[in-house]
Short mmCIF file of C-alpha atoms and ligand atoms in Angstrom, two decimals:
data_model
loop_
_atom_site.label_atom_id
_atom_site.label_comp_id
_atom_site.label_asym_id
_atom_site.label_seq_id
_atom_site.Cartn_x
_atom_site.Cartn_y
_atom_site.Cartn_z
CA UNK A 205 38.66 -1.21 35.56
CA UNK A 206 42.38 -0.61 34.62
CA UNK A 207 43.79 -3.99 33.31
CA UNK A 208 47.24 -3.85 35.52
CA UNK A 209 49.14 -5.90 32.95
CA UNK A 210 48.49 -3.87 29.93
CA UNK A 211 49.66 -0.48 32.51
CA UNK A 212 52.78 -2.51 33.92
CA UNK A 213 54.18 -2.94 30.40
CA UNK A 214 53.30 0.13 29.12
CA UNK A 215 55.30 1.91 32.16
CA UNK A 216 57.72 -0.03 32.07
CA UNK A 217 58.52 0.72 28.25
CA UNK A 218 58.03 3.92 28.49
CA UNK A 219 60.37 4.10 31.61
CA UNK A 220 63.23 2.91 29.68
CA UNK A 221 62.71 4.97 26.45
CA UNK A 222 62.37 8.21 29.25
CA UNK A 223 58.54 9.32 28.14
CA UNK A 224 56.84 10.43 30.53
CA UNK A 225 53.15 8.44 30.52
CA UNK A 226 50.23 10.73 30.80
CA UNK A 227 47.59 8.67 32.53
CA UNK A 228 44.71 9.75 30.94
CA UNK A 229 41.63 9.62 33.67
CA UNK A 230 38.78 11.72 32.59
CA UNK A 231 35.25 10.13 32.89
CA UNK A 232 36.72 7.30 35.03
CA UNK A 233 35.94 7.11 38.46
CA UNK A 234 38.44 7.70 41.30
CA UNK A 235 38.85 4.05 42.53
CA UNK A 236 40.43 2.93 38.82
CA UNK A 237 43.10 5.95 39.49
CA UNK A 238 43.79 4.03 42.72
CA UNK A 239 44.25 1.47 41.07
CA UNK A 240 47.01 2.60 38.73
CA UNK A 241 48.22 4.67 41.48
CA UNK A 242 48.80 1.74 43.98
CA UNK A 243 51.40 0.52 40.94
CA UNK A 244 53.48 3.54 41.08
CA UNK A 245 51.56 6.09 38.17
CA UNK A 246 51.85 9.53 39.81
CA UNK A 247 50.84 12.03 36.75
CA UNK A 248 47.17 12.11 36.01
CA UNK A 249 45.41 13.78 33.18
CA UNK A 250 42.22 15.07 32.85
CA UNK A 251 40.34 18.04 30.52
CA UNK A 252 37.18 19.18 32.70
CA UNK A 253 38.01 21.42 35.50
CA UNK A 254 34.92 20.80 37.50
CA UNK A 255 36.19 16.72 37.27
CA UNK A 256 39.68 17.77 38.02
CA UNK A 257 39.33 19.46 41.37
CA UNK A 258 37.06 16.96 42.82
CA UNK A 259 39.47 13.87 42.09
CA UNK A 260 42.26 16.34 43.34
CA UNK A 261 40.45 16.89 46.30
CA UNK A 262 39.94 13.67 47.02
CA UNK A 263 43.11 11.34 46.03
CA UNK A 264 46.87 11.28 47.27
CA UNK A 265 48.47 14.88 47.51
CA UNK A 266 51.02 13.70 45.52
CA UNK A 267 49.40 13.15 42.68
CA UNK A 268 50.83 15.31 39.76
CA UNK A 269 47.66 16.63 37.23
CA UNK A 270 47.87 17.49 34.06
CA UNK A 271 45.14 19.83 32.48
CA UNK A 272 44.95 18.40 29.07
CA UNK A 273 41.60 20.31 27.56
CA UNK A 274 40.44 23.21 26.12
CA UNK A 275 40.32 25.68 29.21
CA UNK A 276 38.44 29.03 29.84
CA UNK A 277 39.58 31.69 31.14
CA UNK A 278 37.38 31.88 33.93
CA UNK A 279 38.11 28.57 35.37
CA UNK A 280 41.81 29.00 35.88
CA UNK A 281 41.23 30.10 39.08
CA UNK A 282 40.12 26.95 40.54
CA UNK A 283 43.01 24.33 38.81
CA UNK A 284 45.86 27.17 39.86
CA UNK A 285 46.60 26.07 43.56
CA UNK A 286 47.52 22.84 42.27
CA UNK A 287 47.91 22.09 38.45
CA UNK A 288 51.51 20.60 37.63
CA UNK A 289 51.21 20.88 33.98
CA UNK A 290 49.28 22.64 31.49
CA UNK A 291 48.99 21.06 28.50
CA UNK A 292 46.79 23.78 26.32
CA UNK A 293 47.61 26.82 26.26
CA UNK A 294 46.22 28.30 23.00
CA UNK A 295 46.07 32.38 23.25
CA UNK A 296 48.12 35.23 25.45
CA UNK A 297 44.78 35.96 27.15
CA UNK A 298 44.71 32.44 28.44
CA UNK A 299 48.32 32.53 29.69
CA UNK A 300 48.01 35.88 30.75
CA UNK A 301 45.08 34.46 33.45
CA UNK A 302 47.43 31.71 34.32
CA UNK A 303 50.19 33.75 35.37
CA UNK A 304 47.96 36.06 37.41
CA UNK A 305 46.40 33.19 39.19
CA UNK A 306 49.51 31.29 39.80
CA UNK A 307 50.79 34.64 41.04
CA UNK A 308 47.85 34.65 43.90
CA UNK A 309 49.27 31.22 44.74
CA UNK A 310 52.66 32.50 44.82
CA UNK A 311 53.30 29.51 42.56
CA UNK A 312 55.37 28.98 38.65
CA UNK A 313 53.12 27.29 36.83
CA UNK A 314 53.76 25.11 33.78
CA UNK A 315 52.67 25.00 30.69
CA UNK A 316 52.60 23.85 27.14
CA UNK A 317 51.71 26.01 24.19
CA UNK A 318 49.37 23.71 22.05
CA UNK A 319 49.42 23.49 18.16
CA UNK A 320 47.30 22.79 15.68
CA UNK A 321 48.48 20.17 13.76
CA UNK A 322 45.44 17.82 13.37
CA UNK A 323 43.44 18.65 9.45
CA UNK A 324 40.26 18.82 11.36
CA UNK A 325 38.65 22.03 12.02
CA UNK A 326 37.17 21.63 15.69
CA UNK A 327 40.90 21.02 17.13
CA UNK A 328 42.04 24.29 19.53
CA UNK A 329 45.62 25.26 18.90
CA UNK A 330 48.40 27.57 17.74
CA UNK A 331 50.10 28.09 14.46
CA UNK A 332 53.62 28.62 14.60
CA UNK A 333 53.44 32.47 13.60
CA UNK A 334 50.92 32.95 16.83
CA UNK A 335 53.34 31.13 18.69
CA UNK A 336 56.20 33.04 17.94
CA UNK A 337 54.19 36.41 18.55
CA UNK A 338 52.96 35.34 21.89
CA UNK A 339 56.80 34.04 22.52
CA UNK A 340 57.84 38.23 20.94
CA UNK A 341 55.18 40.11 22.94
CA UNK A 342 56.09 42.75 25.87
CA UNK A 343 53.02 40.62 27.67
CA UNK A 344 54.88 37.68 27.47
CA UNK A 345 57.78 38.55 28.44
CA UNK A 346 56.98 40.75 31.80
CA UNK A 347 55.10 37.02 33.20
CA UNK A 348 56.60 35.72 36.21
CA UNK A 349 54.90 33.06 36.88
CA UNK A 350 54.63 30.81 34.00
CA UNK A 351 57.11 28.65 32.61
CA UNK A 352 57.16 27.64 29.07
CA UNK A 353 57.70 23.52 29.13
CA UNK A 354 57.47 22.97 25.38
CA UNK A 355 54.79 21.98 22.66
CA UNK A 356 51.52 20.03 22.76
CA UNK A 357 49.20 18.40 19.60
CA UNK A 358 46.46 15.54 18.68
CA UNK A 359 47.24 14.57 15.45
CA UNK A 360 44.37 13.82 13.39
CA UNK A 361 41.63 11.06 13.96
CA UNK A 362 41.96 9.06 11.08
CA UNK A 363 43.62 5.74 10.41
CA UNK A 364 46.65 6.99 7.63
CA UNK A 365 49.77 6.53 9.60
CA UNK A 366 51.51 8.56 6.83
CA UNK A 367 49.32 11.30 7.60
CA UNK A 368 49.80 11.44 11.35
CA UNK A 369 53.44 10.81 11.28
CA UNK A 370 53.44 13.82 8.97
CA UNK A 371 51.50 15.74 11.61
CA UNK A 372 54.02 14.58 14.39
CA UNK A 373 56.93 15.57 12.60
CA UNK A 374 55.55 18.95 12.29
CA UNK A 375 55.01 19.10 15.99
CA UNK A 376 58.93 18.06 16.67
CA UNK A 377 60.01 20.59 14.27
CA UNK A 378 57.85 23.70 16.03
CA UNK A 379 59.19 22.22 19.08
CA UNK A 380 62.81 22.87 17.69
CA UNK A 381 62.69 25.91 16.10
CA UNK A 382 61.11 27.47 19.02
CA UNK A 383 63.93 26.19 21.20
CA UNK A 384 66.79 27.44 18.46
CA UNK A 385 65.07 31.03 18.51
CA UNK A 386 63.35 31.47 22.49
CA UNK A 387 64.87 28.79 24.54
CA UNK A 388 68.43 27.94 23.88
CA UNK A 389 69.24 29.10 27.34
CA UNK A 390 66.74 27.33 29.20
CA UNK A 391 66.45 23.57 29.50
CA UNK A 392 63.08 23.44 30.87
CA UNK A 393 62.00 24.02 27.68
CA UNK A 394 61.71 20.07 26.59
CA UNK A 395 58.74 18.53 26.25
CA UNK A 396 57.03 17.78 23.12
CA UNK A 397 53.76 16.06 24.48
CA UNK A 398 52.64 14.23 21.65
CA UNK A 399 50.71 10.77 21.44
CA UNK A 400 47.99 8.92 22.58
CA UNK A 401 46.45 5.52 22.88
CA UNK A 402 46.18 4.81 19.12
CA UNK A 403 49.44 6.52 18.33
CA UNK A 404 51.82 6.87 20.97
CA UNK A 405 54.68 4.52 19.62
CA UNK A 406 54.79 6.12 16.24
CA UNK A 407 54.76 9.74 18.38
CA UNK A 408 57.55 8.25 20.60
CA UNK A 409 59.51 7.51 17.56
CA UNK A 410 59.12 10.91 16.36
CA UNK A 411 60.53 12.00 19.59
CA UNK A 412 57.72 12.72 21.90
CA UNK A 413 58.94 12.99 25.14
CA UNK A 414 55.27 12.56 27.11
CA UNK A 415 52.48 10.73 25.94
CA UNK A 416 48.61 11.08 26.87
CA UNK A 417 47.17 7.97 27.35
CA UNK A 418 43.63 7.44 28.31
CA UNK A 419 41.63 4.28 26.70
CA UNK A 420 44.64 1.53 26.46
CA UNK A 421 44.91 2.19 29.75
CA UNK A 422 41.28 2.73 31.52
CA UNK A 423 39.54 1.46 28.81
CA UNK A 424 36.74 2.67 26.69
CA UNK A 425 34.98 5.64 27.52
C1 PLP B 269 41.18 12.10 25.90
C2 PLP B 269 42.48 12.68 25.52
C3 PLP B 269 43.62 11.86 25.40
C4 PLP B 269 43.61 10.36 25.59
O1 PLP B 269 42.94 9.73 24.55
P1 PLP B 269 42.95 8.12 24.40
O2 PLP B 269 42.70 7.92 22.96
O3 PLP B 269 41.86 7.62 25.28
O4 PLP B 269 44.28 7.65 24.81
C5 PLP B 269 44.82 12.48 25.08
N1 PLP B 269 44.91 13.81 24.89
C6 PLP B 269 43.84 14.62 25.00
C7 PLP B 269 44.01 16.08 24.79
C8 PLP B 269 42.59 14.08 25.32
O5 PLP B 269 41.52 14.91 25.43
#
Protein backbone atom coordinates (compact mmCIF):
# COMPACT_ATOMS: atom_id res chain seq x y z
CA UNK A 1 0.00 0.00 0.00
CA UNK A 2 0.98 3.68 -0.75
CA UNK A 3 2.17 5.26 2.60
CA UNK A 4 -0.01 8.70 2.21
CA UNK A 5 2.49 10.70 4.26
CA UNK A 6 5.57 9.93 2.37
CA UNK A 7 3.13 10.95 -1.16
CA UNK A 8 1.66 14.16 0.65
CA UNK A 9 5.17 15.57 1.14
CA UNK A 10 6.55 14.54 -1.83
CA UNK A 11 3.59 16.45 -3.82
CA UNK A 12 3.62 18.97 -2.00
CA UNK A 13 7.47 19.72 -2.64
CA UNK A 14 7.35 19.07 -5.82
CA UNK A 15 4.25 21.41 -6.23
CA UNK A 16 6.15 24.32 -5.11
CA UNK A 17 9.45 23.69 -7.03
CA UNK A 18 6.77 23.19 -10.35
CA UNK A 19 7.90 19.31 -11.22
CA UNK A 20 5.54 17.56 -12.34
CA UNK A 21 5.46 13.98 -10.16
CA UNK A 22 5.24 10.95 -12.31
CA UNK A 23 3.44 8.42 -10.20
CA UNK A 24 5.04 5.49 -11.07
CA UNK A 25 2.30 2.42 -10.89
CA UNK A 26 3.44 -0.53 -12.80
CA UNK A 27 3.07 -3.97 -11.05
CA UNK A 28 0.84 -2.36 -8.38
CA UNK A 29 -2.60 -3.12 -8.27
CA UNK A 30 -5.42 -0.64 -9.09
CA UNK A 31 -6.77 -0.05 -5.51
CA UNK A 32 -3.10 1.57 -4.34
CA UNK A 33 -3.65 4.09 -7.51
CA UNK A 34 -6.94 4.88 -5.74
CA UNK A 35 -5.38 5.47 -3.15
CA UNK A 36 -2.98 8.16 -4.33
CA UNK A 37 -5.65 9.27 -6.56
CA UNK A 38 -8.26 10.01 -3.76
CA UNK A 39 -5.25 12.66 -2.56
CA UNK A 40 -5.27 14.58 -5.67
CA UNK A 41 -2.28 12.53 -8.02
CA UNK A 42 -3.79 12.65 -11.53
CA UNK A 43 -0.65 11.51 -13.87
CA UNK A 44 0.08 7.84 -13.74
CA UNK A 45 2.96 5.99 -15.21
CA UNK A 46 3.32 2.74 -16.33
CA UNK A 47 5.75 0.70 -19.11
CA UNK A 48 3.59 -2.50 -20.18
CA UNK A 49 0.89 -1.78 -22.55
CA UNK A 50 -1.15 -4.83 -21.85
CA UNK A 51 -1.06 -3.35 -17.83
CA UNK A 52 -1.76 0.09 -19.08
CA UNK A 53 -5.05 -0.34 -20.87
CA UNK A 54 -6.60 -2.48 -18.32
CA UNK A 55 -5.97 0.08 -15.33
CA UNK A 56 -7.12 2.74 -17.98
CA UNK A 57 -10.06 0.92 -18.55
CA UNK A 58 -10.90 0.57 -15.33
CA UNK A 59 -9.98 3.85 -13.13
CA UNK A 60 -11.21 7.62 -13.30
CA UNK A 61 -11.30 9.04 -16.99
CA UNK A 62 -9.35 11.63 -15.86
CA UNK A 63 -6.54 10.04 -15.12
CA UNK A 64 -3.53 11.35 -17.25
CA UNK A 65 -0.98 8.11 -18.32
CA UNK A 66 2.23 8.27 -19.06
CA UNK A 67 3.88 5.42 -21.21
CA UNK A 68 7.23 5.29 -19.64
CA UNK A 69 8.80 1.84 -21.34
CA UNK A 70 10.34 0.53 -24.12
CA UNK A 71 7.34 0.30 -26.69
CA UNK A 72 6.81 -1.75 -29.96
CA UNK A 73 5.63 -0.73 -32.72
CA UNK A 74 2.83 -2.93 -32.90
CA UNK A 75 1.27 -2.04 -29.68
CA UNK A 76 0.80 1.64 -30.32
CA UNK A 77 -2.37 1.02 -31.50
CA UNK A 78 -3.95 0.07 -28.36
CA UNK A 79 -2.30 3.09 -25.82
CA UNK A 80 -3.23 5.79 -28.84
CA UNK A 81 -6.96 6.60 -27.92
CA UNK A 82 -5.79 7.67 -24.68
CA UNK A 83 -1.99 8.09 -23.82
CA UNK A 84 -1.21 11.75 -22.48
CA UNK A 85 2.44 11.43 -22.62
CA UNK A 86 4.99 9.40 -24.19
CA UNK A 87 7.91 9.19 -22.48
CA UNK A 88 10.19 6.85 -25.01
CA UNK A 89 10.36 7.52 -28.08
CA UNK A 90 13.66 6.04 -29.37
CA UNK A 91 13.56 5.70 -33.44
CA UNK A 92 11.48 7.60 -36.47
CA UNK A 93 9.79 4.23 -37.10
CA UNK A 94 8.37 4.34 -33.62
CA UNK A 95 7.14 7.95 -33.94
CA UNK A 96 6.21 7.48 -37.30
CA UNK A 97 3.44 4.63 -35.84
CA UNK A 98 2.48 7.11 -33.25
CA UNK A 99 1.52 9.78 -35.46
CA UNK A 100 -0.44 7.44 -37.73
CA UNK A 101 -2.34 6.03 -34.85
CA UNK A 102 -2.99 9.23 -33.13
CA UNK A 103 -4.11 10.35 -36.58
CA UNK A 104 -6.98 7.42 -36.55
CA UNK A 105 -7.94 9.01 -33.23
CA UNK A 106 -7.96 12.33 -34.68
CA UNK A 107 -5.80 13.11 -31.64
CA UNK A 108 -1.91 15.20 -31.08
CA UNK A 109 -0.16 13.02 -29.21
CA UNK A 110 2.81 13.77 -26.95
CA UNK A 111 5.89 12.67 -26.67
CA UNK A 112 9.40 12.65 -25.40
CA UNK A 113 12.42 11.64 -27.40
CA UNK A 114 14.46 9.42 -24.91
CA UNK A 115 18.34 9.47 -24.55
CA UNK A 116 20.79 7.38 -23.65
CA UNK A 117 22.62 8.68 -21.03
CA UNK A 118 22.90 5.76 -18.51
CA UNK A 119 26.84 3.71 -19.11
CA UNK A 120 24.92 0.52 -19.18
CA UNK A 121 24.38 -1.24 -22.33
CA UNK A 122 20.69 -2.68 -21.99
CA UNK A 123 19.24 1.07 -21.62
CA UNK A 124 16.97 2.06 -25.03
CA UNK A 125 17.65 5.58 -26.15
CA UNK A 126 18.90 8.24 -28.56
CA UNK A 127 22.21 9.91 -29.04
CA UNK A 128 22.11 13.39 -29.75
CA UNK A 129 23.25 13.02 -33.54
CA UNK A 130 20.02 10.48 -34.02
CA UNK A 131 18.11 13.00 -32.39
CA UNK A 132 18.94 15.76 -34.40
CA UNK A 133 18.45 13.59 -37.69
CA UNK A 134 15.06 12.43 -36.69
CA UNK A 135 14.41 16.33 -35.61
CA UNK A 136 16.14 17.15 -39.78
CA UNK A 137 14.20 14.40 -41.60
CA UNK A 138 11.37 15.19 -44.39
CA UNK A 139 9.48 12.23 -42.17
CA UNK A 140 9.58 14.24 -39.32
CA UNK A 141 8.66 17.09 -40.37
CA UNK A 142 5.38 16.20 -42.65
CA UNK A 143 3.84 14.51 -38.89
CA UNK A 144 0.78 16.08 -37.78
CA UNK A 145 0.01 14.51 -35.06
CA UNK A 146 2.80 14.35 -32.70
CA UNK A 147 4.12 16.93 -30.61
CA UNK A 148 7.63 17.02 -29.47
CA UNK A 149 7.42 17.76 -25.40
CA UNK A 150 11.15 17.55 -24.70
CA UNK A 151 13.82 14.92 -23.48
CA UNK A 152 13.63 11.75 -21.37
CA UNK A 153 16.72 9.50 -19.51
CA UNK A 154 17.52 6.91 -16.49
CA UNK A 155 20.72 7.72 -15.44
CA UNK A 156 22.73 4.89 -14.47
CA UNK A 157 22.05 2.29 -11.60
CA UNK A 158 24.86 2.71 -9.51
CA UNK A 159 25.41 4.53 -6.26
CA UNK A 160 28.25 7.49 -7.56
CA UNK A 161 26.28 10.63 -7.33
CA UNK A 162 29.13 12.26 -9.34
CA UNK A 163 28.45 9.94 -11.99
CA UNK A 164 24.71 10.42 -12.29
CA UNK A 165 24.77 14.09 -11.84
CA UNK A 166 27.19 13.94 -14.76
CA UNK A 167 24.62 11.90 -16.67
CA UNK A 168 21.80 14.49 -15.74
CA UNK A 169 23.65 17.34 -16.81
CA UNK A 170 24.08 15.80 -20.11
CA UNK A 171 20.38 15.26 -20.37
CA UNK A 172 19.68 19.22 -19.55
CA UNK A 173 22.18 20.18 -22.04
CA UNK A 174 20.52 17.87 -25.10
CA UNK A 175 17.42 19.29 -23.80
CA UNK A 176 18.86 22.86 -24.58
CA UNK A 177 20.55 22.59 -27.55
CA UNK A 178 17.68 20.94 -29.13
CA UNK A 179 15.47 23.83 -28.08
CA UNK A 180 18.27 26.62 -29.37
CA UNK A 181 18.35 24.72 -32.87
CA UNK A 182 14.38 22.99 -33.37
CA UNK A 183 12.23 24.65 -30.84
CA UNK A 184 12.88 28.25 -30.14
CA UNK A 185 9.47 29.01 -31.47
CA UNK A 186 7.54 26.61 -29.65
CA UNK A 187 7.10 26.50 -25.89
CA UNK A 188 5.71 23.15 -25.64
CA UNK A 189 8.91 22.03 -26.06
CA UNK A 190 9.85 21.94 -22.05
CA UNK A 191 10.12 19.05 -20.36
CA UNK A 192 13.21 17.37 -19.41
CA UNK A 193 11.77 14.19 -17.58
CA UNK A 194 14.54 13.15 -15.59
CA UNK A 195 14.60 11.40 -12.04
CA UNK A 196 13.39 8.78 -10.10
CA UNK A 197 12.96 7.41 -6.64
CA UNK A 198 16.69 7.16 -5.78
CA UNK A 199 17.55 10.33 -7.61
CA UNK A 200 14.94 12.70 -8.18
CA UNK A 201 16.22 15.67 -5.93
CA UNK A 202 19.66 15.69 -7.41
CA UNK A 203 17.65 15.48 -11.10
CA UNK A 204 15.38 18.35 -9.83
CA UNK A 205 18.41 20.33 -9.08
CA UNK A 206 19.73 19.78 -12.41
CA UNK A 207 16.54 21.14 -13.68
CA UNK A 208 14.26 18.30 -14.34
CA UNK A 209 11.03 19.52 -14.80
CA UNK A 210 9.02 15.88 -14.26
CA UNK A 211 10.12 13.18 -12.25
CA UNK A 212 9.18 9.31 -12.44
CA UNK A 213 8.58 8.01 -9.28
CA UNK A 214 7.59 4.51 -8.61
CA UNK A 215 9.07 2.67 -5.30
CA UNK A 216 9.23 5.81 -2.70
CA UNK A 217 5.96 6.06 -3.49
CA UNK A 218 4.20 2.41 -3.91
CA UNK A 219 6.84 0.73 -2.46
CA UNK A 220 8.99 -2.14 -3.45
CA UNK A 221 8.27 -4.04 -6.36
C1 LIG B 1 10.15 1.82 -13.06
C2 LIG B 1 10.56 3.10 -13.68
C3 LIG B 1 10.66 4.28 -12.92
C4 LIG B 1 10.41 4.34 -11.43
O1 LIG B 1 11.42 3.70 -10.72
P1 LIG B 1 11.52 3.79 -9.12
O2 LIG B 1 12.95 3.54 -8.85
O3 LIG B 1 10.61 2.72 -8.59
O4 LIG B 1 11.09 5.14 -8.72
C5 LIG B 1 11.01 5.44 -13.59
N1 LIG B 1 11.24 5.46 -14.91
C6 LIG B 1 11.16 4.36 -15.67
C7 LIG B 1 11.42 4.45 -17.13
C8 LIG B 1 10.81 3.14 -15.08
O5 LIG B 1 10.73 2.03 -15.85
Amino acid sequence: MPDINTYKSIAEKLLEQKVCLVAVSKTKPQEDILVLYQEGQRVFGENRVQELVEKQAALPKDIQWHAIGHLQRNKIKYIAPFISLIHSVDSLRLLEEINKQAQKHDRIIDCLLQFHIATEESKFGLSIEEAQSLLKSDAYQSMQNVRICGVMGMASFVSDQVQIQQEFKTLKSYFDSLQTEFFSQEPAFKECSMGMSGDYELAIQEGSTMVRVGSLLFGHR
